[in-house]
Amino acid sequence: MPKDKSRPPLDRPWESGWAPDTTRAPGTRRLWLAGALAVATVTACVTAVTVLENESGEPVRKAAEPTTLSSSAPGGLISFATPSKGAGETRGTDGGRPSPTPTPTTSAPTSADPSPEPRKKTPKPTPPQGTSKPPKPPTSHGISIRSVNYPDRYWRVRDGYVRLDQIGSGPEQREDATFERVSGLADSSCYSFTTSDGRYLRHRSFVLVEDSDDGSALFRKDATFCPRPSAAASGAVMLESVNYPGRFLRHRNFQLRVEPYQHDGLYRADSAFRLVAGLD
């Protein structure tokens, strides 16, 4: 059996006349097949998407944009929910902006005492024997209000506050100490007092001041006082606040204040007044 002749080295083909086939690189056929398969796959996908869009006939919706940050979403997540119009908000008059819902607030004058005492049941003052009704004020237009325990002092408006002052002979002082008694703004059976310029006497932070009527219910109550018979002197009256029952006008350091009733002689004397003819 003839012995196979060994193939000459590839780098020296001229020795036997044989040369390698260099027209095609190894693996070229596989690369072409893979590329054709990829192109066919992409073409099929594009065709399927186009057919589905044509069949549905609906435009592709855009992704919802975040409209607001949800305060209840944990971690600061963005909420895509759109609030319905007219739910929980009302249109205001300034450019269509929602107007905030007013929150009812109750404001009451605060006591000037730094440490208020616990609220106790306030007993009503006991009228003196033989006095069933408070005395009627003078029938003249103007009246003045005189203290019982300081009979030389009268109510007088000074710097916006009502004080218990001694009145001289000057016309300005006498005019400041003269008021007009009218029917109570909050209760017609009680009293309200006006000054010469049309303002009212009302308590603010439990201090009696001169103020203009703002038309509010709080002002009407603050400016209304009900006469009660005084136990300190016959013919004198105590003036009780309408919106703070059990609190009466009394002078302390010659300044008029609204304070709770106390069962002691000094309080009764400080809260007793006489309605007399006007000084002007």
CSV table of N, CA and C in Angstrom, one decimal, residues 25-162:
chain,number,residue,atom,x,y,z
A,25,ALA,N,-13.2,33.5,3.8
A,25,ALA,CA,-12.7,33.4,5.1
A,25,ALA,C,-13.5,32.3,5.9
A,26,PRO,N,-12.9,31.7,6.9
A,26,PRO,CA,-13.6,30.7,7.7
A,26,PRO,C,-14.8,31.4,8.5
A,27,GLY,N,-16.0,30.7,8.5
A,27,GLY,CA,-17.1,31.2,9.3
A,27,GLY,C,-17.9,32.3,8.6
A,28,THR,N,-17.7,32.6,7.4
A,28,THR,CA,-18.4,33.7,6.7
A,28,THR,C,-19.9,33.3,6.5
A,29,ARG,N,-20.1,32.1,6.1
A,29,ARG,CA,-21.5,31.6,5.9
A,29,ARG,C,-22.3,31.8,7.1
A,30,ARG,N,-21.8,31.5,8.3
A,30,ARG,CA,-22.6,31.6,9.5
A,30,ARG,C,-22.9,33.0,9.9
A,31,LEU,N,-22.0,33.9,9.6
A,31,LEU,CA,-22.3,35.3,9.9
A,31,LEU,C,-23.4,35.8,9.0
A,32,TRP,N,-23.4,35.5,7.7
A,32,TRP,CA,-24.4,35.9,6.8
A,32,TRP,C,-25.8,35.4,7.2
A,33,LEU,N,-25.8,34.1,7.7
A,33,LEU,CA,-27.1,33.5,8.1
A,33,LEU,C,-27.6,34.3,9.3
A,34,ALA,N,-26.8,34.6,10.3
A,34,ALA,CA,-27.2,35.3,11.5
A,34,ALA,C,-27.7,36.7,11.2
A,35,GLY,N,-27.0,37.4,10.3
A,35,GLY,CA,-27.5,38.7,10.0
A,35,GLY,C,-28.8,38.7,9.3
A,36,ALA,N,-29.0,37.7,8.4
A,36,ALA,CA,-30.3,37.7,7.7
A,36,ALA,C,-31.4,37.4,8.6
A,37,LEU,N,-31.2,36.5,9.6
A,37,LEU,CA,-32.2,36.2,10.6
A,37,LEU,C,-32.6,37.4,11.5
A,38,ALA,N,-31.6,38.2,11.9
A,38,ALA,CA,-31.9,39.4,12.6
A,38,ALA,C,-32.7,40.4,11.9
A,39,VAL,N,-32.4,40.6,10.6
A,39,VAL,CA,-33.1,41.5,9.7
A,39,VAL,C,-34.6,41.1,9.6
A,40,ALA,N,-34.8,39.8,9.4
A,40,ALA,CA,-36.1,39.2,9.3
A,40,ALA,C,-36.9,39.4,10.5
A,41,THR,N,-36.3,39.2,11.7
A,41,THR,CA,-37.0,39.4,13.0
A,41,THR,C,-37.4,40.9,13.2
A,42,VAL,N,-36.5,41.8,12.9
A,42,VAL,CA,-36.9,43.2,13.1
A,42,VAL,C,-38.0,43.6,12.2
A,43,THR,N,-37.9,43.1,10.9
A,43,THR,CA,-39.0,43.5,9.9
A,43,THR,C,-40.3,42.9,10.4
A,44,ALA,N,-40.4,41.7,10.9
A,44,ALA,CA,-41.6,41.1,11.4
A,44,ALA,C,-42.2,41.9,12.5
A,45,CYS,N,-41.4,42.4,13.5
A,45,CYS,CA,-41.9,43.1,14.6
A,45,CYS,C,-42.5,44.5,14.1
A,46,VAL,N,-41.8,45.2,13.3
A,46,VAL,CA,-42.3,46.5,12.8
A,46,VAL,C,-43.6,46.3,12.0
A,47,THR,N,-43.7,45.2,11.3
A,47,THR,CA,-44.9,44.9,10.5
A,47,THR,C,-46.1,44.7,11.5
A,48,ALA,N,-45.8,43.9,12.6
A,48,ALA,CA,-46.9,43.6,13.5
A,48,ALA,C,-47.4,44.8,14.2
A,49,VAL,N,-46.5,45.7,14.6
A,49,VAL,CA,-46.9,46.9,15.3
A,49,VAL,C,-47.7,47.8,14.4
A,50,THR,N,-47.3,47.9,13.2
A,50,THR,CA,-48.1,48.8,12.2
A,50,THR,C,-49.5,48.2,12.0
A,51,VAL,N,-49.6,46.9,11.9
A,51,VAL,CA,-50.9,46.3,11.6
A,51,VAL,C,-51.8,46.5,12.8
A,52,LEU,N,-51.3,46.4,14.1
A,52,LEU,CA,-52.1,46.6,15.3
A,52,LEU,C,-52.6,48.0,15.4
A,53,GLU,N,-51.7,49.0,15.1
A,53,GLU,CA,-52.1,50.4,15.2
A,53,GLU,C,-53.2,50.7,14.1
A,54,ASN,N,-53.1,50.2,12.9
A,54,ASN,CA,-54.1,50.5,11.9
A,54,ASN,C,-55.4,49.8,12.2
A,55,GLU,N,-55.4,48.7,12.9
A,55,GLU,CA,-56.6,48.0,13.3
A,55,GLU,C,-57.4,48.8,14.4
A,56,SER,N,-56.6,49.2,15.4
A,56,SER,CA,-57.3,49.9,16.5
A,56,SER,C,-57.8,51.3,16.1
A,57,GLY,N,-57.1,52.0,15.3
A,57,GLY,CA,-57.5,53.3,14.9
A,57,GLY,C,-57.5,54.4,15.9
A,58,GLU,N,-56.9,54.1,17.1
A,58,GLU,CA,-56.8,55.1,18.2
A,58,GLU,C,-55.4,55.6,18.3
A,59,PRO,N,-55.3,56.9,18.6
A,59,PRO,CA,-54.0,57.5,18.8
A,59,PRO,C,-53.3,57.0,20.0
A,60,VAL,N,-52.0,56.9,19.9
A,60,VAL,CA,-51.3,56.4,21.1
A,60,VAL,C,-51.3,57.5,22.2
A,61,ARG,N,-51.8,57.1,23.3
A,61,ARG,CA,-51.9,58.0,24.4
A,61,ARG,C,-50.5,58.3,25.0
A,62,LYS,N,-50.3,59.6,25.4
A,62,LYS,CA,-49.1,59.9,26.0
A,62,LYS,C,-49.1,59.6,27.5
A,63,ALA,N,-48.0,59.4,28.0
A,63,ALA,CA,-47.9,59.0,29.5
A,63,ALA,C,-48.5,60.2,30.3
A,64,ALA,N,-49.2,59.9,31.3
A,64,ALA,CA,-49.8,60.9,32.1
A,64,ALA,C,-48.7,61.7,32.8
A,65,GLU,N,-48.8,63.0,32.8
A,65,GLU,CA,-47.8,63.8,33.4
A,65,GLU,C,-48.2,64.0,34.9
A,66,PRO,N,-47.3,64.1,35.8
A,66,PRO,CA,-47.7,64.3,37.2
A,66,PRO,C,-48.3,65.7,37.3
A,67,THR,N,-49.4,65.8,38.0
A,67,THR,CA,-50.1,67.1,38.2
A,67,THR,C,-49.8,67.7,39.5
A,68,THR,N,-49.7,66.9,40.5
A,68,THR,CA,-49.5,67.4,41.8
A,68,THR,C,-48.7,66.4,42.7
A,69,LEU,N,-48.2,66.9,43.7
A,69,LEU,CA,-47.5,66.0,44.7
A,69,LEU,C,-48.5,65.6,45.7
A,70,SER,N,-48.7,64.3,45.9
A,70,SER,CA,-49.6,63.8,46.8
A,70,SER,C,-49.0,63.9,48.2
A,71,SER,N,-49.8,64.6,49.1
A,71,SER,CA,-49.3,64.8,50.4
A,71,SER,C,-49.4,63.5,51.2
A,72,SER,N,-50.3,62.6,50.8
A,72,SER,CA,-50.4,61.3,51.6
A,72,SER,C,-49.5,60.2,51.1
A,73,ALA,N,-48.8,60.4,49.9
A,73,ALA,CA,-48.0,59.3,49.3
A,73,ALA,C,-46.7,59.2,50.2
A,74,PRO,N,-46.4,58.0,50.6
A,74,PRO,CA,-45.2,57.9,51.4
A,74,PRO,C,-43.9,58.1,50.6
A,75,GLY,N,-42.9,58.8,51.3
A,75,GLY,CA,-41.6,59.0,50.6
A,75,GLY,C,-41.6,60.0,49.6
A,76,GLY,N,-42.6,60.9,49.5
A,76,GLY,CA,-42.6,62.0,48.5
A,76,GLY,C,-42.9,61.5,47.1
A,77,LEU,N,-43.7,60.4,46.9
A,77,LEU,CA,-44.1,59.9,45.6
A,77,LEU,C,-44.9,60.9,44.9
A,78,ILE,N,-44.8,60.9,43.5
A,78,ILE,CA,-45.6,61.8,42.7
A,78,ILE,C,-47.0,61.1,42.4
A,79,SER,N,-48.0,61.9,42.6
A,79,SER,CA,-49.4,61.4,42.4
A,79,SER,C,-49.8,61.8,41.0
A,80,PHE,N,-50.3,60.9,40.2
A,80,PHE,CA,-50.8,61.2,38.8
A,80,PHE,C,-52.3,61.5,38.8
A,81,ALA,N,-52.9,61.5,40.0
A,81,ALA,CA,-54.4,61.7,40.0
A,81,ALA,C,-54.7,63.1,39.8
A,82,THR,N,-55.7,63.4,38.9
A,82,THR,CA,-56.1,64.8,38.6
A,82,THR,C,-57.3,65.1,39.4
A,83,PRO,N,-57.3,66.1,40.3
A,83,PRO,CA,-58.5,66.4,41.2
A,83,PRO,C,-59.6,66.9,40.3
A,84,SER,N,-60.8,66.5,40.6
A,84,SER,CA,-62.0,66.9,39.9
A,84,SER,C,-62.3,68.4,40.2
A,85,LYS,N,-62.8,69.1,39.3
A,85,LYS,CA,-63.1,70.5,39.5
A,85,LYS,C,-64.4,70.6,40.4
A,86,GLY,N,-64.3,71.6,41.2
A,86,GLY,CA,-65.5,71.9,42.1
A,86,GLY,C,-65.5,71.1,43.3
A,87,ALA,N,-64.5,70.1,43.5
A,87,ALA,CA,-64.6,69.3,44.7
A,87,ALA,C,-63.7,69.8,45.7
A,88,GLY,N,-64.3,70.3,46.9
A,88,GLY,CA,-63.5,70.8,48.0
A,88,GLY,C,-63.0,72.2,47.8
A,89,GLU,N,-63.3,72.9,46.8
A,89,GLU,CA,-62.8,74.3,46.6
A,89,GLU,C,-63.9,75.1,46.0
A,90,THR,N,-63.9,76.4,46.3
A,90,THR,CA,-64.8,77.3,45.8
A,90,THR,C,-64.1,78.4,45.1
A,91,ARG,N,-64.7,78.9,44.0
A,91,ARG,CA,-64.1,80.0,43.2
A,91,ARG,C,-64.3,81.3,43.9
A,92,GLY,N,-63.2,82.0,44.1
A,92,GLY,CA,-63.3,83.4,44.6
A,92,GLY,C,-63.5,84.4,43.6
A,93,THR,N,-63.6,85.6,44.0
A,93,THR,CA,-63.8,86.7,43.0
A,93,THR,C,-62.5,87.3,42.5
A,94,ASP,N,-61.4,86.9,43.0
A,94,ASP,CA,-60.1,87.5,42.6
A,94,ASP,C,-59.5,86.5,41.6
A,95,GLY,N,-59.9,86.6,40.3
A,95,GLY,CA,-59.2,85.9,39.2
A,95,GLY,C,-59.5,84.4,39.2
A,96,GLY,N,-60.6,84.0,39.8
A,96,GLY,CA,-60.9,82.5,39.8
A,96,GLY,C,-60.1,81.7,40.7
A,97,ARG,N,-59.3,82.3,41.6
A,97,ARG,CA,-58.5,81.5,42.5
A,97,ARG,C,-59.5,81.0,43.6
A,98,PRO,N,-59.2,79.8,44.1
A,98,PRO,CA,-60.1,79.2,45.1
A,98,PRO,C,-59.9,80.0,46.4
A,99,SER,N,-61.0,80.4,47.0
A,99,SER,CA,-61.0,81.2,48.2
A,99,SER,C,-61.0,80.2,49.4
A,100,PRO,N,-60.1,80.5,50.4
A,100,PRO,CA,-60.1,79.6,51.5
A,100,PRO,C,-61.4,79.6,52.3
A,101,THR,N,-61.8,78.5,52.8
A,101,THR,CA,-63.0,78.4,53.6
A,101,THR,C,-62.8,79.1,55.0
A,102,PRO,N,-63.6,80.1,55.3
A,102,PRO,CA,-63.3,80.9,56.5
A,102,PRO,C,-63.5,80.0,57.7
A,103,THR,N,-62.6,80.1,58.7
A,103,THR,CA,-62.7,79.3,59.9
A,103,THR,C,-63.3,80.2,61.0
A,104,PRO,N,-64.4,79.7,61.5
A,104,PRO,CA,-65.0,80.6,62.5
A,104,PRO,C,-64.1,80.6,63.8
A,105,THR,N,-63.9,81.8,64.2
A,105,THR,CA,-63.1,82.0,65.4
A,105,THR,C,-63.9,82.8,66.4
A,106,THR,N,-63.7,82.5,67.6
A,106,THR,CA,-64.3,83.2,68.7
A,106,THR,C,-63.3,84.0,69.5
A,107,SER,N,-63.4,85.3,69.6
A,107,SER,CA,-62.5,86.1,70.3
A,107,SER,C,-63.2,86.7,71.5
A,108,ALA,N,-62.6,86.5,72.6
A,108,ALA,CA,-63.1,87.1,73.8
A,108,ALA,C,-62.0,87.9,74.5
A,109,PRO,N,-62.3,89.0,75.0
A,109,PRO,CA,-61.3,89.8,75.7
A,109,PRO,C,-60.6,89.0,76.8
A,110,THR,N,-59.3,89.1,76.8
A,110,THR,CA,-58.5,88.4,77.8
A,110,THR,C,-58.4,89.2,79.1
A,111,SER,N,-58.3,88.5,80.2
A,111,SER,CA,-58.2,89.2,81.5
A,111,SER,C,-56.9,89.8,81.7
A,112,ALA,N,-56.8,91.0,82.3
A,112,ALA,CA,-55.6,91.6,82.5
A,112,ALA,C,-54.8,91.0,83.7
A,113,ASP,N,-55.5,90.1,84.5
A,113,ASP,CA,-54.8,89.5,85.6
A,113,ASP,C,-53.8,88.5,85.0
A,114,PRO,N,-52.6,88.5,85.5
A,114,PRO,CA,-51.6,87.5,85.0
A,114,PRO,C,-51.9,86.1,85.3
A,115,SER,N,-52.5,85.8,86.5
A,115,SER,CA,-52.8,84.4,86.9
A,115,SER,C,-54.3,84.3,87.2
A,116,PRO,N,-55.2,84.0,86.3
A,116,PRO,CA,-56.6,84.0,86.6
A,116,PRO,C,-56.9,82.9,87.6
A,117,GLU,N,-57.8,83.2,88.5
A,117,GLU,CA,-58.2,82.2,89.5
A,117,GLU,C,-59.2,81.2,88.9
A,118,PRO,N,-59.3,80.0,89.5
A,118,PRO,CA,-60.4,79.1,89.0
A,118,PRO,C,-61.8,79.7,89.1
A,119,ARG,N,-62.5,79.4,88.1
A,119,ARG,CA,-63.8,80.0,88.0
A,119,ARG,C,-64.8,79.4,89.0
A,120,LYS,N,-65.4,80.3,89.8
A,120,LYS,CA,-66.3,79.9,90.8
A,120,LYS,C,-67.7,80.4,90.5
A,121,LYS,N,-68.6,79.7,91.1
A,121,LYS,CA,-70.0,80.1,90.9
A,121,LYS,C,-70.2,81.5,91.6
A,122,THR,N,-70.6,82.4,90.8
A,122,THR,CA,-70.7,83.8,91.3
A,122,THR,C,-72.1,84.0,91.8
A,123,PRO,N,-72.2,84.3,93.1
A,123,PRO,CA,-73.5,84.6,93.7
A,123,PRO,C,-74.0,86.0,93.2
A,124,LYS,N,-75.3,86.1,93.1
A,124,LYS,CA,-75.8,87.4,92.7
A,124,LYS,C,-75.9,88.3,93.9
A,125,PRO,N,-75.6,89.6,93.7
A,125,PRO,CA,-75.7,90.5,94.9
A,125,PRO,C,-77.1,90.6,95.5
A,126,THR,N,-77.1,90.7,96.8
A,126,THR,CA,-78.4,90.8,97.5
A,126,THR,C,-78.8,92.2,97.5
A,127,PRO,N,-80.0,92.5,96.9
A,127,PRO,CA,-80.4,93.9,97.0
A,127,PRO,C,-80.8,94.3,98.4
A,128,PRO,N,-80.6,95.6,98.7
A,128,PRO,CA,-81.0,96.0,100.1
A,128,PRO,C,-82.5,96.0,100.3
A,129,GLN,N,-82.9,95.8,101.5
A,129,GLN,CA,-84.3,95.7,101.8
A,129,GLN,C,-85.1,97.0,101.4
A,130,GLY,N,-86.2,96.8,100.8
A,130,GLY,CA,-87.0,97.9,100.4
A,130,GLY,C,-86.7,98.4,99.0
A,131,THR,N,-85.7,97.9,98.3
A,131,THR,CA,-85.4,98.3,97.0
A,131,THR,C,-85.7,97.1,96.1
A,132,SER,N,-86.7,97.2,95.2
A,132,SER,CA,-87.0,96.1,94.3
A,132,SER,C,-86.6,96.4,92.9
A,133,LYS,N,-86.4,97.7,92.5
A,133,LYS,CA,-86.0,98.1,91.2
A,133,LYS,C,-84.9,99.1,91.3
A,134,PRO,N,-84.0,99.1,90.3
A,134,PRO,CA,-82.9,100.1,90.3
A,134,PRO,C,-83.5,101.5,90.0
A,135,PRO,N,-82.9,102.5,90.6
A,135,PRO,CA,-83.5,103.9,90.4
A,135,PRO,C,-83.4,104.3,89.0
A,136,LYS,N,-84.3,105.1,88.6
A,136,LYS,CA,-84.3,105.6,87.2
A,136,LYS,C,-83.3,106.7,87.0
A,137,PRO,N,-82.6,106.8,85.9
A,137,PRO,CA,-81.7,107.8,85.7
A,137,PRO,C,-82.4,109.2,85.5
A,138,PRO,N,-81.7,110.3,85.5
A,138,PRO,CA,-82.3,111.6,85.3
A,138,PRO,C,-83.0,111.6,83.9
A,139,THR,N,-84.1,112.4,83.8
A,139,THR,CA,-84.9,112.5,82.6
A,139,THR,C,-84.2,113.4,81.6
A,140,SER,N,-83.2,114.1,82.0
A,140,SER,CA,-82.5,115.0,81.0
A,140,SER,C,-81.7,114.2,80.1
A,141,HIS,N,-81.3,114.9,79.0
A,141,HIS,CA,-80.6,114.2,77.9
A,141,HIS,C,-79.2,113.7,78.5
A,142,GLY,N,-78.4,114.5,79.0
A,142,GLY,CA,-77.1,114.1,79.5
A,142,GLY,C,-77.1,113.6,80.9
A,143,ILE,N,-76.3,112.6,81.2
A,143,ILE,CA,-76.2,112.2,82.6
A,143,ILE,C,-74.7,112.1,82.9
A,144,SER,N,-74.4,112.1,84.2
A,144,SER,CA,-73.1,111.9,84.7
A,144,SER,C,-73.1,110.7,85.7
A,145,ILE,N,-72.0,110.0,85.8
A,145,ILE,CA,-72.0,108.8,86.7
A,145,ILE,C,-71.0,109.0,87.8
A,146,ARG,N,-71.5,109.1,89.1
A,146,ARG,CA,-70.7,109.4,90.2
A,146,ARG,C,-70.5,108.2,91.1
A,147,SER,N,-69.3,108.2,91.7
A,147,SER,CA,-68.9,107.1,92.5
A,147,SER,C,-69.6,107.2,93.9
A,148,VAL,N,-69.9,106.1,94.5
A,148,VAL,CA,-70.5,106.1,95.9
A,148,VAL,C,-69.4,106.3,96.9
A,149,ASN,N,-68.3,105.6,96.9
A,149,ASN,CA,-67.3,105.8,97.9
A,149,ASN,C,-66.3,106.9,97.6
A,150,TYR,N,-66.4,107.5,96.4
A,150,TYR,CA,-65.7,108.8,96.1
A,150,TYR,C,-66.7,109.7,95.5
A,151,PRO,N,-67.5,110.3,96.3
A,151,PRO,CA,-68.6,111.2,95.7
A,151,PRO,C,-68.1,112.4,95.0
A,152,ASP,N,-66.8,112.8,95.1
A,152,ASP,CA,-66.3,113.9,94.4
A,152,ASP,C,-65.7,113.5,93.0
A,153,ARG,N,-65.8,112.3,92.7
A,153,ARG,CA,-65.3,111.8,91.4
A,153,ARG,C,-66.4,111.2,90.5
A,154,TYR,N,-66.2,111.4,89.2
A,154,TYR,CA,-67.1,111.0,88.2
A,154,TYR,C,-66.4,110.2,87.1
A,155,TRP,N,-67.2,109.5,86.3
A,155,TRP,CA,-66.7,108.8,85.1
A,155,TRP,C,-66.3,109.9,84.1
A,156,ARG,N,-65.1,109.7,83.6
A,156,ARG,CA,-64.6,110.7,82.6
A,156,ARG,C,-63.7,110.0,81.6
A,157,VAL,N,-63.9,110.3,80.3
A,157,VAL,CA,-63.1,109.8,79.2
A,157,VAL,C,-61.8,110.6,79.1
A,158,ARG,N,-60.7,109.9,79.3
A,158,ARG,CA,-59.4,110.6,79.1
A,158,ARG,C,-58.5,109.6,78.4
A,159,ASP,N,-58.0,110.1,77.2
A,159,ASP,CA,-57.0,109.3,76.4
A,159,ASP,C,-57.6,108.0,76.0
A,160,GLY,N,-59.0,108.0,75.7
A,160,GLY,CA,-59.6,106.8,75.3
A,160,GLY,C,-60.1,105.8,76.4
A,161,TYR,N,-59.7,106.0,77.6
A,161,TYR,CA,-60.1,105.2,78.7
A,161,TYR,C,-61.0,105.9,79.6
A,162,VAL,N,-61.9,105.2,80.3
A,162,VAL,CA,-62.8,105.8,81.3
A,162,VAL,C,-62.2,105.7,82.7
